[in-house]
Amino acid sequence: MHDYRKLDVWTMSQRFVRDLYLATQSFPTREQFGLTRQLRRAAVSIPSNIAEGAGRGGRKEFARFIRIAAGSACEVDTHLQIGLDLGYLDFEQHARPGSVLETIKARLGGLERSLTAKP
C-alpha cells in the first residue's frame, strides 16, 4: 500500500479541487445541477482515484486507478473549455486551472509509467 498523501500529484490535485470550487462559485445558479456539478464531481474524482488506487494493494491496480484519475482530468479540461465558451469563465480564469491541470495530467502519466515499468 502506498501513502498517497506523500504524492505531489495528490497534493496538487487536492489544491486544484479547492481552487476549482472557488472559481465555480461565480457560475450562474441555473448551472448548479448542470455544468458546476459535473465539473466539481470530475475534479474531486482526480485525488479520490489516486487515494483509492494507492489503498488497493498492488501496482497494477494502482496504475488502473491512476488512468481513471487521468480520464477525470481530461473531463475537467473539457468542462473548463465549455465554461469558457459559455462565458462563465474569462480567459485568465480558464488559463490558470488549465495550466495546473496539464501539470497534473503529466504527473499522472509519469506515475502510471513508473507503476507499470518492468523491474
mmCIF file of C-alpha atoms in Angstrom:
data_model
loop_
_atom_site.group_PDB
_atom_site.id
_atom_site.type_symbol
_atom_site.label_atom_id
_atom_site.label_comp_id
_atom_site.label_asym_id
_atom_site.label_seq_id
_atom_site.Cartn_x
_atom_site.Cartn_y
_atom_site.Cartn_z
ATOM 1 C CA MET A 1 0.000 0.000 0.000
ATOM 2 C CA HIS A 2 1.282 3.466 -0.923
ATOM 3 C CA ASP A 3 0.853 6.579 1.201
ATOM 4 C CA TYR A 4 -0.982 8.762 -1.301
ATOM 5 C CA ARG A 5 -0.610 11.840 0.932
ATOM 6 C CA LYS A 6 3.101 11.862 0.111
ATOM 7 C CA LEU A 7 2.470 12.041 -3.638
ATOM 8 C CA ASP A 8 2.935 15.512 -5.123
ATOM 9 C CA VAL A 9 0.244 14.814 -7.702
ATOM 10 C CA TRP A 10 -2.294 14.046 -4.964
ATOM 11 C CA THR A 11 -1.428 17.257 -3.074
ATOM 12 C CA MET A 12 -1.581 19.289 -6.278
ATOM 13 C CA SER A 13 -4.924 17.793 -7.270
ATOM 14 C CA GLN A 14 -6.364 18.474 -3.798
ATOM 15 C CA ARG A 15 -5.405 22.158 -4.129
ATOM 16 C CA PHE A 16 -6.816 22.159 -7.654
ATOM 17 C CA VAL A 17 -10.199 20.955 -6.351
ATOM 18 C CA ARG A 18 -10.261 23.697 -3.723
ATOM 19 C CA ASP A 19 -9.416 26.371 -6.305
ATOM 20 C CA LEU A 20 -11.963 24.995 -8.744
ATOM 21 C CA TYR A 21 -14.724 25.107 -6.129
ATOM 22 C CA LEU A 22 -13.914 28.776 -5.563
ATOM 23 C CA ALA A 23 -13.832 29.517 -9.304
ATOM 24 C CA THR A 24 -17.203 27.867 -9.927
ATOM 25 C CA GLN A 25 -18.963 29.875 -7.212
ATOM 26 C CA SER A 26 -19.437 32.591 -9.811
ATOM 27 C CA PHE A 27 -21.179 30.243 -12.274
ATOM 28 C CA PRO A 28 -24.875 31.017 -12.824
ATOM 29 C CA THR A 29 -27.231 29.393 -10.326
ATOM 30 C CA ARG A 30 -29.031 27.708 -13.219
ATOM 31 C CA GLU A 31 -25.832 25.650 -13.674
ATOM 32 C CA GLN A 32 -25.793 24.451 -10.057
ATOM 33 C CA PHE A 33 -27.036 20.999 -11.072
ATOM 34 C CA GLY A 34 -25.509 21.106 -14.544
ATOM 35 C CA LEU A 35 -22.016 22.166 -15.505
ATOM 36 C CA THR A 36 -20.994 23.250 -11.993
ATOM 37 C CA ARG A 37 -21.877 19.868 -10.539
ATOM 38 C CA GLN A 38 -20.225 17.929 -13.382
ATOM 39 C CA LEU A 39 -17.050 20.000 -13.176
ATOM 40 C CA ARG A 40 -16.745 19.635 -9.425
ATOM 41 C CA ARG A 41 -17.537 15.920 -9.498
ATOM 42 C CA ALA A 42 -14.892 15.237 -12.135
ATOM 43 C CA ALA A 43 -12.321 17.347 -10.260
ATOM 44 C CA VAL A 44 -12.965 15.545 -6.961
ATOM 45 C CA SER A 45 -12.539 12.256 -8.807
ATOM 46 C CA ILE A 46 -8.861 13.009 -9.528
ATOM 47 C CA PRO A 47 -7.430 12.928 -5.973
ATOM 48 C CA SER A 48 -10.070 10.399 -4.921
ATOM 49 C CA ASN A 49 -8.932 7.870 -7.510
ATOM 50 C CA ILE A 50 -5.287 8.451 -6.635
ATOM 51 C CA ALA A 51 -6.110 7.679 -2.997
ATOM 52 C CA GLU A 52 -8.286 4.683 -3.806
ATOM 53 C CA GLY A 53 -5.677 3.201 -6.111
ATOM 54 C CA ALA A 54 -2.959 3.669 -3.517
ATOM 55 C CA GLY A 55 -5.073 1.824 -0.994
ATOM 56 C CA ARG A 56 -5.722 -1.125 -3.278
ATOM 57 C CA GLY A 57 -2.524 -3.127 -2.711
ATOM 58 C CA GLY A 58 -0.671 -3.702 -5.930
ATOM 59 C CA ARG A 59 0.993 -1.767 -8.691
ATOM 60 C CA LYS A 60 -1.304 -2.995 -11.449
ATOM 61 C CA GLU A 61 -4.450 -1.952 -9.580
ATOM 62 C CA PHE A 62 -2.877 1.368 -8.551
ATOM 63 C CA ALA A 63 -1.984 2.068 -12.198
ATOM 64 C CA ARG A 64 -5.586 1.368 -13.226
ATOM 65 C CA PHE A 65 -6.887 3.999 -10.801
ATOM 66 C CA ILE A 66 -4.246 6.462 -11.996
ATOM 67 C CA ARG A 67 -5.611 6.007 -15.535
ATOM 68 C CA ILE A 68 -9.119 6.699 -14.202
ATOM 69 C CA ALA A 69 -7.820 9.868 -12.489
ATOM 70 C CA ALA A 70 -6.223 10.927 -15.789
ATOM 71 C CA GLY A 71 -9.538 10.390 -17.559
ATOM 72 C CA SER A 72 -11.253 12.581 -14.979
ATOM 73 C CA ALA A 73 -8.613 15.262 -15.569
ATOM 74 C CA CYS A 74 -9.458 15.212 -19.283
ATOM 75 C CA GLU A 75 -13.138 15.515 -18.399
ATOM 76 C CA VAL A 76 -12.389 18.562 -16.215
ATOM 77 C CA ASP A 77 -10.411 20.081 -19.083
ATOM 78 C CA THR A 78 -13.436 19.717 -21.365
ATOM 79 C CA HIS A 79 -15.794 21.214 -18.781
ATOM 80 C CA LEU A 80 -13.440 24.175 -18.300
ATOM 81 C CA GLN A 81 -13.466 24.782 -22.045
ATOM 82 C CA ILE A 82 -17.266 24.677 -22.043
ATOM 83 C CA GLY A 83 -17.298 27.171 -19.154
ATOM 84 C CA LEU A 84 -15.058 29.460 -21.197
ATOM 85 C CA ASP A 85 -17.191 29.045 -24.332
ATOM 86 C CA LEU A 86 -20.367 29.879 -22.399
ATOM 87 C CA GLY A 87 -18.791 32.964 -20.839
ATOM 88 C CA TYR A 88 -18.806 31.602 -17.278
ATOM 89 C CA LEU A 89 -15.009 31.894 -17.158
ATOM 90 C CA ASP A 90 -12.807 34.507 -18.742
ATOM 91 C CA PHE A 91 -9.517 33.568 -20.384
ATOM 92 C CA GLU A 92 -7.475 34.171 -17.221
ATOM 93 C CA GLN A 93 -9.868 32.077 -15.118
ATOM 94 C CA HIS A 94 -9.534 29.303 -17.710
ATOM 95 C CA ALA A 95 -5.785 29.543 -18.350
ATOM 96 C CA ARG A 96 -4.611 29.116 -14.765
ATOM 97 C CA PRO A 97 -6.626 25.971 -13.955
ATOM 98 C CA GLY A 98 -5.830 24.659 -17.422
ATOM 99 C CA SER A 99 -2.115 25.057 -16.763
ATOM 100 C CA VAL A 100 -2.321 23.326 -13.385
ATOM 101 C CA LEU A 101 -4.409 20.577 -14.948
ATOM 102 C CA GLU A 102 -1.769 19.962 -17.635
ATOM 103 C CA THR A 103 0.837 19.527 -14.895
ATOM 104 C CA ILE A 104 -1.444 17.123 -13.031
ATOM 105 C CA LYS A 105 -2.019 15.082 -16.203
ATOM 106 C CA ALA A 106 1.725 14.932 -16.891
ATOM 107 C CA ARG A 107 2.450 13.768 -13.341
ATOM 108 C CA LEU A 108 -0.285 11.162 -13.513
ATOM 109 C CA GLY A 109 1.269 9.882 -16.726
ATOM 110 C CA GLY A 110 4.682 9.679 -15.084
ATOM 111 C CA LEU A 111 3.264 7.875 -12.071
ATOM 112 C CA GLU A 112 1.445 5.382 -14.267
ATOM 113 C CA ARG A 113 4.629 4.690 -16.263
ATOM 114 C CA SER A 114 6.588 4.110 -13.062
ATOM 115 C CA LEU A 115 3.929 1.715 -11.779
ATOM 116 C CA THR A 116 3.780 -0.300 -14.997
ATOM 117 C CA ALA A 117 7.525 -0.356 -15.756
ATOM 118 C CA LYS A 118 9.170 -3.744 -15.692
ATOM 119 C CA PRO A 119 11.635 -4.013 -12.787
#
